[in-house]
PDB file of C-alpha atoms and ligand atoms in Angstrom:
ATOM      1  CA  MET U 552       9.882  -4.936 -22.113  1.00  0.00           C
ATOM      2  CA  GLU U 553       6.959  -5.351 -24.636  1.00  0.00           C
ATOM      3  CA  THR U 554       4.170  -6.304 -22.156  1.00  0.00           C
ATOM      4  CA  LEU U 555       4.603  -3.266 -19.854  1.00  0.00           C
ATOM      5  CA  HIS U 556       5.186  -0.358 -22.212  1.00  0.00           C
ATOM      6  CA  ALA U 557       6.214   2.224 -19.682  1.00  0.00           C
ATOM      7  CA  GLY U 558       7.571   0.373 -16.704  1.00  0.00           C
ATOM      8  CA  VAL U 559       6.710  -0.422 -13.024  1.00  0.00           C
ATOM      9  CA  VAL U 560       7.899   1.020  -9.728  1.00  0.00           C
ATOM     10  CA  LEU U 561       7.314  -0.970  -6.603  1.00  0.00           C
ATOM     11  CA  ILE U 562       7.197   1.390  -3.599  1.00  0.00           C
ATOM     12  CA  GLY U 563       6.654   0.567   0.108  1.00  0.00           C
ATOM     13  CA  PHE U 564       8.356   0.302   3.415  1.00  0.00           C
ATOM     14  CA  MET U 565      11.484  -1.623   4.297  1.00  0.00           C
ATOM     15  CA  GLY U 566      10.536  -5.244   4.477  1.00  0.00           C
ATOM     16  CA  SER U 567       7.400  -4.842   2.183  1.00  0.00           C
ATOM     17  CA  GLY U 568       9.009  -7.303  -0.349  1.00  0.00           C
ATOM     18  CA  LYS U 569       9.843  -4.928  -3.183  1.00  0.00           C
ATOM     19  CA  SER U 570      13.062  -6.563  -4.287  1.00  0.00           C
ATOM     20  CA  SER U 571      11.710 -10.008  -4.109  1.00  0.00           C
ATOM     21  CA  VAL U 572       8.444  -9.022  -5.945  1.00  0.00           C
ATOM     22  CA  ALA U 573      10.490  -7.034  -8.583  1.00  0.00           C
ATOM     23  CA  ARG U 574      12.734 -10.111  -9.233  1.00  0.00           C
ATOM     24  CA  ARG U 575       9.715 -12.539  -9.481  1.00  0.00           C
ATOM     25  CA  LEU U 576       7.678 -10.119 -11.592  1.00  0.00           C
ATOM     26  CA  ALA U 577      10.628  -9.666 -13.923  1.00  0.00           C
ATOM     27  CA  TYR U 578      11.046 -13.377 -14.202  1.00  0.00           C
ATOM     28  CA  ARG U 579       7.359 -14.014 -15.007  1.00  0.00           C
ATOM     29  CA  LEU U 580       7.205 -11.294 -17.667  1.00  0.00           C
ATOM     30  CA  GLY U 581      10.579 -12.092 -18.998  1.00  0.00           C
ATOM     31  CA  CYS U 582      12.222  -8.724 -18.537  1.00  0.00           C
ATOM     32  CA  GLU U 583      14.906  -7.069 -16.544  1.00  0.00           C
ATOM     33  CA  TYR U 584      14.563  -5.412 -13.091  1.00  0.00           C
ATOM     34  CA  ILE U 585      16.484  -2.846 -11.252  1.00  0.00           C
ATOM     35  CA  ASP U 586      17.059  -2.826  -7.404  1.00  0.00           C
ATOM     36  CA  LEU U 587      18.188   0.719  -6.723  1.00  0.00           C
ATOM     37  CA  ASP U 588      20.017   0.048  -3.440  1.00  0.00           C
ATOM     38  CA  SER U 589      21.963  -2.774  -5.310  1.00  0.00           C
ATOM     39  CA  ARG U 590      22.922  -0.326  -8.038  1.00  0.00           C
ATOM     40  CA  ILE U 591      23.930   2.303  -5.535  1.00  0.00           C
ATOM     41  CA  GLU U 592      26.072  -0.305  -3.599  1.00  0.00           C
ATOM     42  CA  LEU U 593      27.720  -1.426  -6.704  1.00  0.00           C
ATOM     43  CA  ALA U 594      28.537   2.127  -7.884  1.00  0.00           C
ATOM     44  CA  ALA U 595      29.842   3.178  -4.443  1.00  0.00           C
ATOM     45  CA  GLY U 596      31.710   0.013  -3.695  1.00  0.00           C
ATOM     46  CA  GLN U 597      29.993   0.073  -0.260  1.00  0.00           C
ATOM     47  CA  SER U 598      26.972  -1.401   1.515  1.00  0.00           C
ATOM     48  CA  ILE U 599      24.060   0.820   2.189  1.00  0.00           C
ATOM     49  CA  ALA U 600      24.943   0.712   5.901  1.00  0.00           C
ATOM     50  CA  GLU U 601      28.510   1.770   5.109  1.00  0.00           C
ATOM     51  CA  ILE U 602      27.319   4.614   2.937  1.00  0.00           C
ATOM     52  CA  PHE U 603      25.184   5.900   5.871  1.00  0.00           C
ATOM     53  CA  THR U 604      28.120   5.579   8.236  1.00  0.00           C
ATOM     54  CA  THR U 605      30.891   7.126   6.039  1.00  0.00           C
ATOM     55  CA  GLN U 606      28.985   9.562   3.785  1.00  0.00           C
ATOM     56  CA  GLY U 607      25.687  10.268   5.781  1.00  0.00           C
ATOM     57  CA  GLU U 608      22.085   9.926   4.755  1.00  0.00           C
ATOM     58  CA  ALA U 609      22.070  13.227   2.728  1.00  0.00           C
ATOM     59  CA  ALA U 610      24.708  11.811   0.407  1.00  0.00           C
ATOM     60  CA  PHE U 611      22.876   8.453   0.210  1.00  0.00           C
ATOM     61  CA  ARG U 612      19.563  10.313  -0.757  1.00  0.00           C
ATOM     62  CA  ARG U 613      21.608  12.208  -3.504  1.00  0.00           C
ATOM     63  CA  LEU U 614      22.776   8.883  -4.930  1.00  0.00           C
ATOM     64  CA  GLU U 615      19.363   7.430  -4.656  1.00  0.00           C
ATOM     65  CA  THR U 616      17.805  10.266  -6.841  1.00  0.00           C
ATOM     66  CA  GLU U 617      20.494   9.823  -9.537  1.00  0.00           C
ATOM     67  CA  ALA U 618      19.868   6.137  -9.564  1.00  0.00           C
ATOM     68  CA  LEU U 619      16.139   6.563  -9.730  1.00  0.00           C
ATOM     69  CA  LYS U 620      16.413   9.050 -12.693  1.00  0.00           C
ATOM     70  CA  LYS U 621      18.720   6.588 -14.532  1.00  0.00           C
ATOM     71  CA  ALA U 622      16.435   3.643 -13.904  1.00  0.00           C
ATOM     72  CA  LEU U 623      13.367   5.448 -15.148  1.00  0.00           C
ATOM     73  CA  ALA U 624      15.185   6.475 -18.404  1.00  0.00           C
ATOM     74  CA  THR U 625      14.146   3.240 -20.024  1.00  0.00           C
ATOM     75  CA  PRO U 626      11.108   1.036 -19.197  1.00  0.00           C
ATOM     76  CA  ASN U 627      12.061  -1.177 -16.330  1.00  0.00           C
ATOM     77  CA  ILE U 628      10.685  -2.909 -13.293  1.00  0.00           C
ATOM     78  CA  ILE U 629      12.315  -0.929 -10.564  1.00  0.00           C
ATOM     79  CA  SER U 630      12.448  -1.471  -6.695  1.00  0.00           C
ATOM     80  CA  PRO U 631      13.558   1.592  -4.973  1.00  0.00           C
ATOM     81  CA  GLY U 632      14.480   1.796  -1.185  1.00  0.00           C
ATOM     82  CA  GLY U 633      11.643   2.464   1.162  1.00  0.00           C
ATOM     83  CA  GLY U 634      12.640   6.052   1.901  1.00  0.00           C
ATOM     84  CA  THR U 635      12.793   7.140  -1.641  1.00  0.00           C
ATOM     85  CA  VAL U 636       9.312   8.822  -1.271  1.00  0.00           C
ATOM     86  CA  THR U 637      10.539  11.006   1.560  1.00  0.00           C
ATOM     87  CA  GLN U 638      12.398  13.320  -0.878  1.00  0.00           C
ATOM     88  CA  PRO U 639      10.276  15.964  -2.554  1.00  0.00           C
ATOM     89  CA  VAL U 640      12.551  15.744  -5.673  1.00  0.00           C
ATOM     90  CA  ASN U 641      11.889  11.923  -5.950  1.00  0.00           C
ATOM     91  CA  ARG U 642       8.126  12.388  -5.466  1.00  0.00           C
ATOM     92  CA  GLU U 643       8.204  14.791  -8.431  1.00  0.00           C
ATOM     93  CA  ILE U 644      10.079  12.345 -10.581  1.00  0.00           C
ATOM     94  CA  LEU U 645       7.715   9.486  -9.731  1.00  0.00           C
ATOM     95  CA  LYS U 646       4.706  11.773 -10.364  1.00  0.00           C
ATOM     96  CA  ALA U 647       6.190  12.584 -13.879  1.00  0.00           C
ATOM     97  CA  ALA U 648       6.800   9.005 -14.436  1.00  0.00           C
ATOM     98  CA  VAL U 649       3.058   8.115 -13.819  1.00  0.00           C
ATOM     99  CA  GLN U 650       2.138  10.833 -16.221  1.00  0.00           C
ATOM    100  CA  ASN U 651       4.200   8.938 -18.720  1.00  0.00           C
ATOM    101  CA  GLY U 652       2.389   5.756 -18.165  1.00  0.00           C
ATOM    102  CA  VAL U 653       4.655   4.113 -15.476  1.00  0.00           C
ATOM    103  CA  SER U 654       2.646   2.001 -12.911  1.00  0.00           C
ATOM    104  CA  VAL U 655       3.610   2.816  -9.338  1.00  0.00           C
ATOM    105  CA  ILE U 656       2.537  -0.138  -7.095  1.00  0.00           C
ATOM    106  CA  TYR U 657       2.449   0.313  -3.330  1.00  0.00           C
ATOM    107  CA  LEU U 658       3.259  -2.885  -1.499  1.00  0.00           C
ATOM    108  CA  ARG U 659       1.467  -2.421   1.787  1.00  0.00           C
ATOM    109  CA  ALA U 660       2.076  -4.510   4.909  1.00  0.00           C
ATOM    110  CA  THR U 661       1.321  -4.050   8.635  1.00  0.00           C
ATOM    111  CA  PRO U 662       4.061  -2.908  11.066  1.00  0.00           C
ATOM    112  CA  GLN U 663       3.952  -6.403  12.610  1.00  0.00           C
ATOM    113  CA  THR U 664       4.800  -8.028   9.266  1.00  0.00           C
ATOM    114  CA  LEU U 665       7.402  -5.443   8.312  1.00  0.00           C
ATOM    115  CA  ALA U 666       9.141  -5.630  11.720  1.00  0.00           C
ATOM    116  CA  GLU U 667       9.172  -9.408  11.482  1.00  0.00           C
ATOM    117  CA  ARG U 668      10.808  -9.348   7.995  1.00  0.00           C
ATOM    118  CA  ILE U 669      13.205  -6.577   8.985  1.00  0.00           C
ATOM    119  CA  ARG U 670      14.483  -8.542  12.066  1.00  0.00           C
ATOM    120  CA  ARG U 671      15.459 -11.387   9.735  1.00  0.00           C
ATOM    121  CA  GLN U 672      18.295  -9.251   8.354  1.00  0.00           C
ATOM    122  CA  PRO U 673      19.729  -7.515  11.405  1.00  0.00           C
ATOM    123  CA  GLY U 674      22.081  -4.512  10.868  1.00  0.00           C
ATOM    124  CA  LYS U 675      21.077  -4.151   7.207  1.00  0.00           C
ATOM    125  CA  ARG U 676      18.861  -1.154   7.750  1.00  0.00           C
ATOM    126  CA  PRO U 677      20.651   1.878   9.184  1.00  0.00           C
ATOM    127  CA  LEU U 678      17.389   3.768   9.876  1.00  0.00           C
ATOM    128  CA  ILE U 679      16.184   0.930  12.007  1.00  0.00           C
ATOM    129  CA  ASP U 680      19.352  -0.353  13.694  1.00  0.00           C
ATOM    130  CA  GLY U 681      21.407   2.648  14.303  1.00  0.00           C
ATOM    131  CA  ASP U 682      24.338   2.139  16.696  1.00  0.00           C
ATOM    132  CA  GLN U 683      22.616  -1.026  18.019  1.00  0.00           C
ATOM    133  CA  ILE U 684      20.380  -3.897  16.860  1.00  0.00           C
ATOM    134  CA  LEU U 685      16.965  -3.237  18.156  1.00  0.00           C
ATOM    135  CA  ASP U 686      14.822  -6.094  19.629  1.00  0.00           C
ATOM    136  CA  PHE U 687      11.553  -6.912  17.990  1.00  0.00           C
ATOM    137  CA  VAL U 688       9.195  -4.580  19.993  1.00  0.00           C
ATOM    138  CA  ALA U 689      11.642  -1.712  19.572  1.00  0.00           C
ATOM    139  CA  THR U 690      11.849  -2.470  15.859  1.00  0.00           C
ATOM    140  CA  ARG U 691       7.928  -2.441  15.447  1.00  0.00           C
ATOM    141  CA  ARG U 692       7.720   0.853  17.293  1.00  0.00           C
ATOM    142  CA  ARG U 693      10.392   2.283  14.971  1.00  0.00           C
ATOM    143  CA  VAL U 694       8.643   0.932  11.941  1.00  0.00           C
ATOM    144  CA  GLU U 695       5.231   2.466  13.265  1.00  0.00           C
ATOM    145  CA  GLU U 696       6.984   5.802  13.841  1.00  0.00           C
ATOM    146  CA  LEU U 697       8.500   5.942  10.173  1.00  0.00           C
ATOM    147  CA  LEU U 698       5.431   4.631   8.582  1.00  0.00           C
ATOM    148  CA  ALA U 699       3.367   7.289  10.108  1.00  0.00           C
ATOM    149  CA  GLN U 700       5.546   9.812   8.316  1.00  0.00           C
ATOM    150  CA  ARG U 701       5.691   8.037   4.984  1.00  0.00           C
ATOM    151  CA  GLN U 702       2.317   6.378   4.528  1.00  0.00           C
ATOM    152  CA  GLU U 703       0.648   9.324   3.014  1.00  0.00           C
ATOM    153  CA  TYR U 704       3.351   9.490   0.350  1.00  0.00           C
ATOM    154  CA  TYR U 705       2.982   5.861  -0.551  1.00  0.00           C
ATOM    155  CA  GLU U 706      -0.688   6.124  -0.856  1.00  0.00           C
ATOM    156  CA  ALA U 707      -0.638   9.403  -2.787  1.00  0.00           C
ATOM    157  CA  LEU U 708       1.922   8.207  -5.319  1.00  0.00           C
ATOM    158  CA  ALA U 709       0.383   4.687  -5.956  1.00  0.00           C
ATOM    159  CA  THR U 710      -1.533   3.926  -9.090  1.00  0.00           C
ATOM    160  CA  ALA U 711      -2.481   0.791  -7.160  1.00  0.00           C
ATOM    161  CA  ILE U 712      -2.037  -0.733  -3.716  1.00  0.00           C
ATOM    162  CA  VAL U 713      -1.344  -4.351  -3.062  1.00  0.00           C
ATOM    163  CA  ASP U 714      -1.429  -5.951   0.338  1.00  0.00           C
ATOM    164  CA  SER U 715       1.214  -8.491   1.087  1.00  0.00           C
ATOM    165  CA  ASP U 716       0.631  -9.679   4.712  1.00  0.00           C
ATOM    166  CA  ASN U 717       0.536 -13.408   5.029  1.00  0.00           C
ATOM    167  CA  LEU U 718       0.543 -13.730   1.154  1.00  0.00           C
ATOM    168  CA  SER U 719       2.939 -15.815  -0.851  1.00  0.00           C
ATOM    169  CA  LEU U 720       5.391 -14.080  -3.322  1.00  0.00           C
ATOM    170  CA  ASP U 721       3.607 -15.815  -6.215  1.00  0.00           C
ATOM    171  CA  PHE U 722       0.239 -14.614  -5.079  1.00  0.00           C
ATOM    172  CA  VAL U 723       1.413 -11.046  -4.744  1.00  0.00           C
ATOM    173  CA  THR U 724       3.191 -11.083  -7.992  1.00  0.00           C
ATOM    174  CA  GLY U 725       0.051 -12.493  -9.676  1.00  0.00           C
ATOM    175  CA  LYS U 726      -2.061  -9.751  -8.321  1.00  0.00           C
ATOM    176  CA  ILE U 727       0.282  -7.096  -9.753  1.00  0.00           C
ATOM    177  CA  GLU U 728       0.306  -8.868 -13.066  1.00  0.00           C
ATOM    178  CA  LYS U 729      -3.404  -8.647 -13.220  1.00  0.00           C
ATOM    179  CA  ILE U 730      -3.285  -4.921 -12.429  1.00  0.00           C
ATOM    180  CA  LEU U 731      -0.776  -4.326 -15.082  1.00  0.00           C
ATOM    181  CA  LYS U 732      -2.702  -6.201 -17.812  1.00  0.00           C
ATOM    182  CA  PRO U 733      -5.582  -3.849 -18.514  1.00  0.00           C
ATOM    183  CA  ARG U 734      -3.089  -1.090 -19.076  1.00  0.00           C
ATOM    184  CA  ASN U 735      -1.727  -3.073 -22.048  1.00  0.00           C
ATOM    185  CA  ASP U 736      -4.981  -3.630 -23.797  1.00  0.00           C
TER     186      ASP U 736
HETATM  187  C1  S3P P  73      15.620   2.969   3.489  1.00  0.00           C
HETATM  188  C2  S3P P  73      15.334   1.773   2.915  1.00  0.00           C
HETATM  189  C3  S3P P  73      16.337   0.878   2.479  1.00  0.00           C
HETATM  190  C4  S3P P  73      17.610   1.519   2.076  1.00  0.00           C
HETATM  191  C5  S3P P  73      18.083   2.451   3.153  1.00  0.00           C
HETATM  192  C6  S3P P  73      16.971   3.544   3.589  1.00  0.00           C
HETATM  193  C7  S3P P  73      14.579   3.947   4.041  1.00  0.00           C
HETATM  194  O1  S3P P  73      15.888   0.126   1.421  1.00  0.00           O
HETATM  195  O2  S3P P  73      17.349   2.315   0.909  1.00  0.00           O
HETATM  196  O3  S3P P  73      18.408   1.710   4.362  1.00  0.00           O
HETATM  197  O4  S3P P  73      14.757   5.082   4.383  1.00  0.00           O
HETATM  198  O5  S3P P  73      13.484   3.309   4.224  1.00  0.00           O
HETATM  199  P1  S3P P  73      14.862  -1.137   1.553  1.00  0.00           P
HETATM  200  O6  S3P P  73      13.382  -0.494   1.556  1.00  0.00           O
HETATM  201  O7  S3P P  73      14.915  -1.984   0.411  1.00  0.00           O
HETATM  202  O8  S3P P  73      15.061  -1.766   2.921  1.00  0.00           O
END
């Protein structure tokens, strides 16, 4: 990855578009991207929802930390899961990465937007849909509750914040490209 010497991590809540933006950004910059949840699923041979059910959240968080460390070992475009920032160890890893020049971009969206996007993939997020699939209003309430706990971490860790409500994938990706450019001059 010549154009982004140290790498990029896209952080943000479930449904903020991290995976889609990482894929598009990698395409536009002609480099690879790593989706942490996909790596974890591949290694475990289980979906994230199955890992939560059979191994529990604590086990998932350990796998997530290992995957994050591995992904950051080389310059990459990385999309971690939305809860990565809840773990103190991961926050330290991300802070150290920023010290080494990695850009941490917070993809911000309102609870309304996040709930709409989450509802398009029912059953995929165990921390939203536990034993039962929530309706839209209950989903938004759950998003608000979790976001209230996490927002300060997203904001504190970010080297830049990009809003994604009502914006196209290309527009958001373009904004990130512009943010990354000055760092390469
Ligand atoms: C989680 C977010 C999910 C996934 C897991 C836990 C969270 O990833 O890692 O379900 O705690 O916010 P996405 O943000 O890609 O949905």
